Amino acid sequence: MKKIINSPQDVVPEMVDGLVRSYPEYLERIPDTEAVVRSDKASMKGKVGIVSGGGSGHEPAHAGFVGKGMLSAAVCGQVFTSPTPDQIYKAIQAVDQGKGVFLVIKNYSGDVMNFEMAKDMADVDGIKVKSIIVDDDIAVENSLYTQGKRGVAGTVIMHKLVGAAADQGASLDELEELAKNALPHISTLAVALSAATVPEVGKPGFELADDEIEYGVGIHSEPGYRREKIKTSKKLVGELITKLDEQQHLDPEKQYAVLVNGMGATPLMEQYIFSHDVLDKLAEKKIKPAFMKVGNYMTSIDMAGISLTIFELTDKKWLEYLNYSVETVGW
Amino acid sequence: MLTVELTKKWMELFYDEIDKNKAYLSELDTPIGDGDHGNNMKRGVTGVKEGLAKLKEPDLKATLQAIAMALISKVGGASGPLYGTAFLEMAKKCNETQKPEELFTVALEGIKKRGGAKEGDKTMVDVWAPIVKTFSDGSFSKEEIKKAVESTKDMEARKGRASYLGERSIGHLDPGAMSSGYLFETFIDAGGTK
């Protein structure tokens, strides 16, 4: 393992410290936690607070999306490990303005349990809390017999939507409705070239041969649905769009937002090439995205790979929310 | 009967066992999880040790509560809320009864409720459920614990991260079942059956 760290157990506190001290105009640390809150407190006044978080290793998610117009606070767990309820609860307390707090949770058993315990704690104190569990990864079948679909890069889209709506004064109930309505229209699929190495583990989460790729890998090295020899960018895009199309039934009459997301070790150069192929492939289907983002938004430490998120804009307001101006490190 | 002394001794031995097997637990977690169960549990038992050291002449309830809060606030992931809930339920019940089998029964109910897992889903429930039963027929022993842990090997995971592997999860021990096995084994070593 070759990483620029001091010691594996100090990764999270030192990362959070480095982040907030580098960007004091956006971020502040909540005392005695690994959670960060907006430094612009005035921007939260009278509004519903938005809190997200999860294991670390997905930077800039989630702390990088804290700022005016997006998240109010984010809680950073250990690497690939959900944050604990006491920390999530402190973040809820830090952002509550009497209008309630909305939680954006990724669908992993640990995240769901810890955020729910924090919600119970807030209930006891009379803070109104509602939440959405994001499960945009279509690599996993939804089934009663598994944890269900995972939450991946589409979570950032959710942050953007509820963040913009909350900034414009949406109520807790309105945010819940917005999140529930948008969620089924957000689909993501990834391809991995190599696995991530968790600092405390010291070796990659799985092995892929030099010439192999795997479709459908999750953001914590969860296994995907198929391994193959490496293909051209065009062919990778072809596979991902075919699968996403089965889910979304892409239609030239409809509007779409597209997020091309690097997994950590894939250079922007390759992400732009991939985007070129995504846009070509969509053009074949007579689709021109109404909104597009390319870059590292929901990474998986040093995993090489890329994910493609397609979001069908069935409500005109959603495009406005995506274009709404924010003051964050990561968007 | 669960007492403060027994609980403290139990947690000391549990700390040692987790410390000794930290790498093994993470290794079990690698093929079917994300390879950090040993590290997470080690953080938890370290928190328990510190939490208990801070208590001055605690009663059983305060002792169990301190264990629960340390596990909830230090372990993270799915194991933190599950182990934490188990001890929290025991804390709630312990003024009424100090019988291990009754306390473990409410702990198991808490785990099932929090995580939504049933027997056969390849989780810690597959150790807790059969072990709770061994109290009623008097067969509670290390052999039974080992058997329960081993039983998870042939199961297909239906909860948590391992469930994404489906059939490929078969053939691997569940790490949460293993750490639960250590919990019950150290309960015996602490004198919990006497």
Short mmCIF file of C-alpha atoms in Angstrom, two decimals, chain A residues 78-87 107-111 113-114 116-117 120-121 140 144-150 198 200-201 203-205 214 220-225, chain B residues 22 26-27 30-31 33-36 39-40 43 69 71-82 84-85 88 114-116 118 157-161 163-166 168:
data_model
loop_
_atom_site.label_atom_id
_atom_site.label_comp_id
_atom_site.label_asym_id
_atom_site.label_seq_id
_atom_site.Cartn_x
_atom_site.Cartn_y
_atom_site.Cartn_z
CA GLN A 78 -14.51 5.86 9.36
CA VAL A 79 -13.34 4.80 5.90
CA PHE A 80 -16.19 2.85 4.23
CA THR A 81 -17.95 2.64 7.61
CA SER A 82 -21.13 4.45 8.55
CA PRO A 83 -20.81 7.30 11.03
CA THR A 84 -22.24 6.65 14.50
CA PRO A 85 -25.65 7.90 15.73
CA ASP A 86 -24.23 10.28 18.34
CA GLN A 87 -22.29 12.14 15.65
CA ASN A 107 -29.01 2.42 1.15
CA TYR A 108 -26.47 0.41 3.13
CA SER A 109 -27.51 -1.49 6.23
CA GLY A 110 -25.00 0.35 8.43
CA ASP A 111 -25.94 3.82 7.20
CA MET A 113 -29.37 1.77 11.06
CA ASN A 114 -27.11 4.54 12.34
CA GLU A 116 -32.36 5.79 12.10
CA MET A 117 -30.93 5.65 15.62
CA ASP A 120 -34.87 8.32 17.25
CA MET A 121 -32.59 10.48 19.41
CA VAL A 140 -28.39 -4.80 -7.94
CA LEU A 144 -36.79 -8.91 -0.44
CA TYR A 145 -33.86 -11.24 0.04
CA THR A 146 -31.08 -8.69 -0.09
CA GLN A 147 -30.35 -5.26 1.30
CA GLY A 148 -31.71 -3.97 -2.03
CA LYS A 149 -30.24 -1.48 -4.45
CA ARG A 150 -27.27 0.54 -3.23
CA VAL A 198 -8.92 0.83 2.61
CA GLU A 200 -6.58 0.14 7.66
CA VAL A 201 -6.82 -3.01 5.52
CA LYS A 203 -4.74 -4.28 0.28
CA PRO A 204 -7.32 -3.95 -2.50
CA GLY A 205 -10.91 -5.07 -1.79
CA GLU A 214 -16.01 -5.47 -13.88
CA HIS A 220 -17.09 0.01 -1.48
CA SER A 221 -15.77 -2.65 -3.85
CA GLU A 222 -19.02 -4.61 -3.71
CA PRO A 223 -19.01 -7.13 -6.53
CA GLY A 224 -20.61 -6.31 -9.84
CA TYR A 225 -22.52 -8.42 -12.30
CA LYS B 22 -8.68 -8.52 14.90
CA SER B 26 -11.17 -8.47 8.99
CA GLU B 27 -9.99 -11.36 6.86
CA THR B 30 -12.90 -9.32 3.07
CA PRO B 31 -14.51 -11.83 0.68
CA GLY B 33 -17.85 -7.53 3.18
CA ASP B 34 -15.41 -4.67 3.16
CA GLY B 35 -12.63 -6.07 5.29
CA ASP B 36 -12.95 -3.89 8.35
CA ASN B 39 -10.83 -2.85 13.12
CA ASN B 40 -14.37 -1.69 13.88
CA ARG B 43 -12.43 0.39 18.24
CA MET B 69 -23.14 3.63 24.37
CA LEU B 71 -20.38 0.27 21.07
CA ILE B 72 -22.94 2.56 19.44
CA SER B 73 -20.57 5.51 19.34
CA LYS B 74 -17.33 3.72 18.42
CA VAL B 75 -17.98 0.75 16.15
CA GLY B 76 -19.93 2.36 13.29
CA GLY B 77 -21.12 0.38 10.30
CA ALA B 78 -23.89 -2.12 10.92
CA SER B 79 -22.25 -3.88 13.86
CA GLY B 80 -22.26 -0.78 16.09
CA PRO B 81 -26.04 -0.28 16.18
CA LEU B 82 -26.62 -4.04 16.41
CA GLY B 84 -25.20 -1.47 20.91
CA THR B 85 -28.91 -2.26 20.70
CA LEU B 88 -29.17 -1.35 25.51
CA ARG B 114 -32.87 -3.07 14.43
CA GLY B 115 -31.38 -5.03 11.55
CA GLY B 116 -34.45 -6.80 10.22
CA LYS B 118 -34.12 -13.48 10.47
CA ALA B 157 -26.44 -13.99 2.79
CA ARG B 158 -29.69 -12.06 2.68
CA LYS B 159 -28.83 -9.02 4.78
CA GLY B 160 -26.07 -6.47 4.80
CA ARG B 161 -23.28 -6.06 2.30
CA SER B 163 -26.18 -10.09 0.37
CA TYR B 164 -24.88 -8.47 -2.84
CA LEU B 165 -22.83 -11.62 -3.41
CA GLY B 166 -25.86 -13.90 -3.39
CA ARG B 168 -21.10 -16.42 -3.89
#
